[in-house]
Short mmCIF file of C-alpha atoms in Angstrom, two decimals:
data_model
loop_
_atom_site.label_atom_id
_atom_site.label_comp_id
_atom_site.label_asym_id
_atom_site.label_seq_id
_atom_site.Cartn_x
_atom_site.Cartn_y
_atom_site.Cartn_z
CA UNK A 1 75.21 119.37 104.67
CA UNK A 2 73.66 119.42 108.16
CA UNK A 3 75.29 117.61 111.07
CA UNK A 4 72.48 115.03 111.09
CA UNK A 5 73.00 114.36 107.37
CA UNK A 6 76.73 113.94 107.98
CA UNK A 7 76.10 111.55 110.85
CA UNK A 8 73.65 109.52 108.77
CA UNK A 9 76.30 109.04 106.05
CA UNK A 10 78.88 107.82 108.59
CA UNK A 11 78.87 104.05 108.34
CA UNK A 12 81.22 101.16 109.00
CA UNK A 13 83.16 100.60 105.79
CA UNK A 14 85.10 97.35 105.98
CA UNK A 15 86.02 97.34 102.29
CA UNK A 16 88.47 100.19 101.75
CA UNK A 17 91.49 100.69 99.54
CA UNK A 18 94.50 102.99 99.16
CA UNK A 19 92.77 105.22 96.58
CA UNK A 20 91.66 108.27 98.52
CA UNK A 21 89.27 110.81 96.94
CA UNK A 22 91.23 113.60 98.72
CA UNK A 23 94.89 114.28 99.45
CA UNK A 24 96.58 112.91 102.55
CA UNK A 25 97.27 116.56 103.44
CA UNK A 26 93.50 117.08 103.68
CA UNK A 27 93.22 114.01 105.93
CA UNK A 28 96.01 115.34 108.17
CA UNK A 29 94.28 118.72 108.34
CA UNK A 30 90.90 117.26 109.30
CA UNK A 31 92.41 114.97 111.95
CA UNK A 32 94.35 117.88 113.47
CA UNK A 33 91.30 120.18 113.43
CA UNK A 34 89.05 117.59 115.04
CA UNK A 35 91.63 116.83 117.72
CA UNK A 36 91.85 120.52 118.55
CA UNK A 37 88.10 121.18 118.52
CA UNK A 38 86.61 118.20 120.37
CA UNK A 39 85.94 119.22 123.99
CA UNK A 40 86.78 117.33 127.15
CA UNK A 41 86.18 117.74 130.88
CA UNK A 42 88.30 120.34 132.67
CA UNK A 43 89.80 121.14 129.25
CA UNK A 44 92.33 118.41 130.01
CA UNK A 45 93.32 117.81 126.37
CA UNK A 46 94.13 114.17 127.08
CA UNK A 47 93.46 112.81 123.58
CA UNK A 48 96.42 111.82 121.44
CA UNK A 49 96.36 110.67 117.83
CA UNK A 50 98.87 108.91 115.59
CA UNK A 51 98.13 108.91 111.87
CA UNK A 52 99.70 105.96 110.03
CA UNK A 53 100.03 106.49 106.28
CA UNK A 54 101.94 104.89 103.41
CA UNK A 55 104.50 102.29 104.46
CA UNK A 56 103.64 102.83 108.14
CA UNK A 57 100.06 101.74 107.41
CA UNK A 58 101.32 98.40 106.08
CA UNK A 59 103.86 98.01 108.91
CA UNK A 60 101.15 98.67 111.47
CA UNK A 61 98.80 95.95 110.30
CA UNK A 62 101.66 93.45 109.84
CA UNK A 63 102.73 94.23 113.43
CA UNK A 64 99.14 93.72 114.62
CA UNK A 65 98.98 90.35 112.88
CA UNK A 66 102.33 89.36 114.39
CA UNK A 67 101.24 90.48 117.89
CA UNK A 68 98.50 87.86 117.79
CA UNK A 69 100.89 85.09 116.72
CA UNK A 70 98.63 84.04 113.88
CA UNK A 71 95.51 83.83 116.08
CA UNK A 72 93.58 86.30 113.93
CA UNK A 73 92.61 85.72 110.33
CA UNK A 74 95.22 87.08 107.92
CA UNK A 75 92.42 87.98 105.48
CA UNK A 76 90.76 90.19 108.09
CA UNK A 77 94.00 92.00 108.94
CA UNK A 78 94.82 92.37 105.24
CA UNK A 79 91.41 94.02 104.77
CA UNK A 80 92.43 96.75 107.23
CA UNK A 81 95.94 96.91 105.76
CA UNK A 82 94.37 97.52 102.32
CA UNK A 83 93.30 100.97 103.51
CA UNK A 84 95.20 104.19 102.87
CA UNK A 85 95.83 104.80 106.55
CA UNK A 86 94.85 104.24 110.15
CA UNK A 87 94.05 106.70 112.90
CA UNK A 88 95.32 105.39 116.23
CA UNK A 89 93.53 106.87 119.25
CA UNK A 90 95.17 107.24 122.66
CA UNK A 91 94.78 109.22 125.82
CA UNK A 92 97.68 110.43 127.92
CA UNK A 93 97.55 108.85 131.37
CA UNK A 94 100.02 111.44 132.71
CA UNK A 95 97.51 114.20 131.92
CA UNK A 96 94.77 112.23 133.65
CA UNK A 97 96.93 111.52 136.71
CA UNK A 98 97.94 115.16 137.07
CA UNK A 99 94.30 116.22 137.17
CA UNK A 100 93.45 113.42 139.59
CA UNK A 101 96.10 114.83 141.92
CA UNK A 102 94.96 118.43 141.42
CA UNK A 103 91.24 117.61 141.92
CA UNK A 104 91.12 114.56 144.24
CA UNK A 105 87.37 114.85 144.76
CA UNK A 106 86.89 114.03 141.06
CA UNK A 107 89.83 111.60 140.74
CA UNK A 108 87.80 108.50 139.79
CA UNK A 109 86.07 110.42 137.00
CA UNK A 110 89.08 111.60 135.01
CA UNK A 111 89.76 108.27 133.23
CA UNK A 112 86.04 108.04 132.42
CA UNK A 113 86.02 111.59 131.08
CA UNK A 114 89.19 110.95 129.05
CA UNK A 115 87.50 107.93 127.43
CA UNK A 116 84.34 109.93 126.76
CA UNK A 117 86.34 112.69 125.07
CA UNK A 118 88.20 110.08 123.06
CA UNK A 119 84.92 108.57 121.92
CA UNK A 120 83.74 111.99 120.78
CA UNK A 121 87.01 112.46 118.89
CA UNK A 122 86.67 109.07 117.20
CA UNK A 123 83.13 109.84 116.12
CA UNK A 124 84.05 113.33 114.93
CA UNK A 125 86.98 112.12 112.82
CA UNK A 126 84.93 109.20 111.48
CA UNK A 127 82.13 111.55 110.42
CA UNK A 128 84.57 114.13 109.00
CA UNK A 129 86.31 111.45 106.93
CA UNK A 130 82.96 110.36 105.52
CA UNK A 131 82.17 113.97 104.57
CA UNK A 132 85.36 113.81 102.48
CA UNK A 133 84.15 110.64 100.75
CA UNK A 134 86.48 108.43 102.78
CA UNK A 135 85.29 105.18 104.36
CA UNK A 136 86.44 103.98 107.78
CA UNK A 137 85.79 101.41 110.48
CA UNK A 138 86.70 101.18 114.15
CA UNK A 139 88.76 98.35 115.63
CA UNK A 140 89.86 97.42 119.15
CA UNK A 141 92.88 95.10 119.01
CA UNK A 142 94.34 96.66 122.14
CA UNK A 143 95.72 95.72 124.66
CA UNK A 144 97.29 92.81 122.74
CA UNK A 145 98.93 95.20 120.28
CA UNK A 146 99.92 97.97 122.72
CA UNK A 147 103.63 97.18 122.91
CA UNK A 148 103.99 96.69 119.15
CA UNK A 149 102.23 100.00 118.42
CA UNK A 150 104.28 101.93 120.98
CA UNK A 151 107.48 100.52 119.54
CA UNK A 152 106.49 101.13 115.90
CA UNK A 153 105.49 104.75 116.49
CA UNK A 154 107.80 105.60 119.41
CA UNK A 155 104.94 106.90 121.56
CA UNK A 156 105.39 107.68 125.25
CA UNK A 157 104.66 104.95 127.78
CA UNK A 158 101.91 107.16 129.27
CA UNK A 159 99.82 107.00 126.08
CA UNK A 160 97.03 104.45 126.49
CA UNK A 161 95.82 102.97 123.20
CA UNK A 162 92.03 103.11 122.89
CA UNK A 163 91.12 102.22 119.28
CA UNK A 164 92.29 101.88 115.68
CA UNK A 165 90.44 103.36 112.69
CA UNK A 166 91.57 102.06 109.29
CA UNK A 167 90.32 104.25 106.45
CA UNK A 168 90.55 104.55 102.69
CA UNK A 169 88.73 104.80 99.43
CA UNK A 170 85.32 103.14 99.51
CA UNK A 171 85.25 99.81 97.66
CA UNK A 172 81.67 98.81 98.53
CA UNK A 173 78.75 100.37 100.36
CA UNK A 174 77.55 98.58 103.50
CA UNK A 175 74.09 97.07 103.66
CA UNK A 176 71.25 99.46 104.47
CA UNK A 177 70.60 99.99 108.16
CA UNK A 178 67.46 98.45 109.58
CA UNK A 179 65.02 101.04 110.87
CA UNK A 180 64.61 100.67 114.61
CA UNK A 181 61.88 101.67 117.01
CA UNK A 182 63.85 104.51 118.58
CA UNK A 183 61.20 104.97 121.28
CA UNK A 184 62.76 101.96 123.01
CA UNK A 185 65.96 103.98 123.57
CA UNK A 186 64.63 107.57 123.66
CA UNK A 187 61.98 108.54 126.18
CA UNK A 188 60.34 111.97 126.02
CA UNK A 189 58.34 113.45 128.87
CA UNK A 190 56.47 116.71 128.41
#
């Protein structure tokens, strides 16, 4: 499969379940490989990942619901909880700060670059999961859930939560994408 074919199969799957078409060991392997391979500026290696599986998957989404004090729909949270796992994406602010101190001329850019690298990692893992036949979606319940997540997974205070990616077996395919006039967003000059 070409990279473009893989990217075209990556979709937002909201309806997922705990029945994975591959082993959790394969998921762990792919997440670790992607985290190692995705590049970032100055080779800072700021991205951090927590993989919640099994009971921790359920605890995570219950903690997210609780963090909102009932202000999010239980059905929506239960839809994410129904998945086999969640990839939690962070970047390490200590790594960013150390590079800001080492390269003061570029200091304002390091948080931007850390976020860019994290976005590439999210997309890479999302696409890799889809290649395995696993569906996923991307959520942003932070910063409301930051304290609950740090407590649940005992992550360092310097880890900044960026996004949550529940994943699992695919229950239903999403609607077809509408074809867009890409010339609105891509300009070519020859």
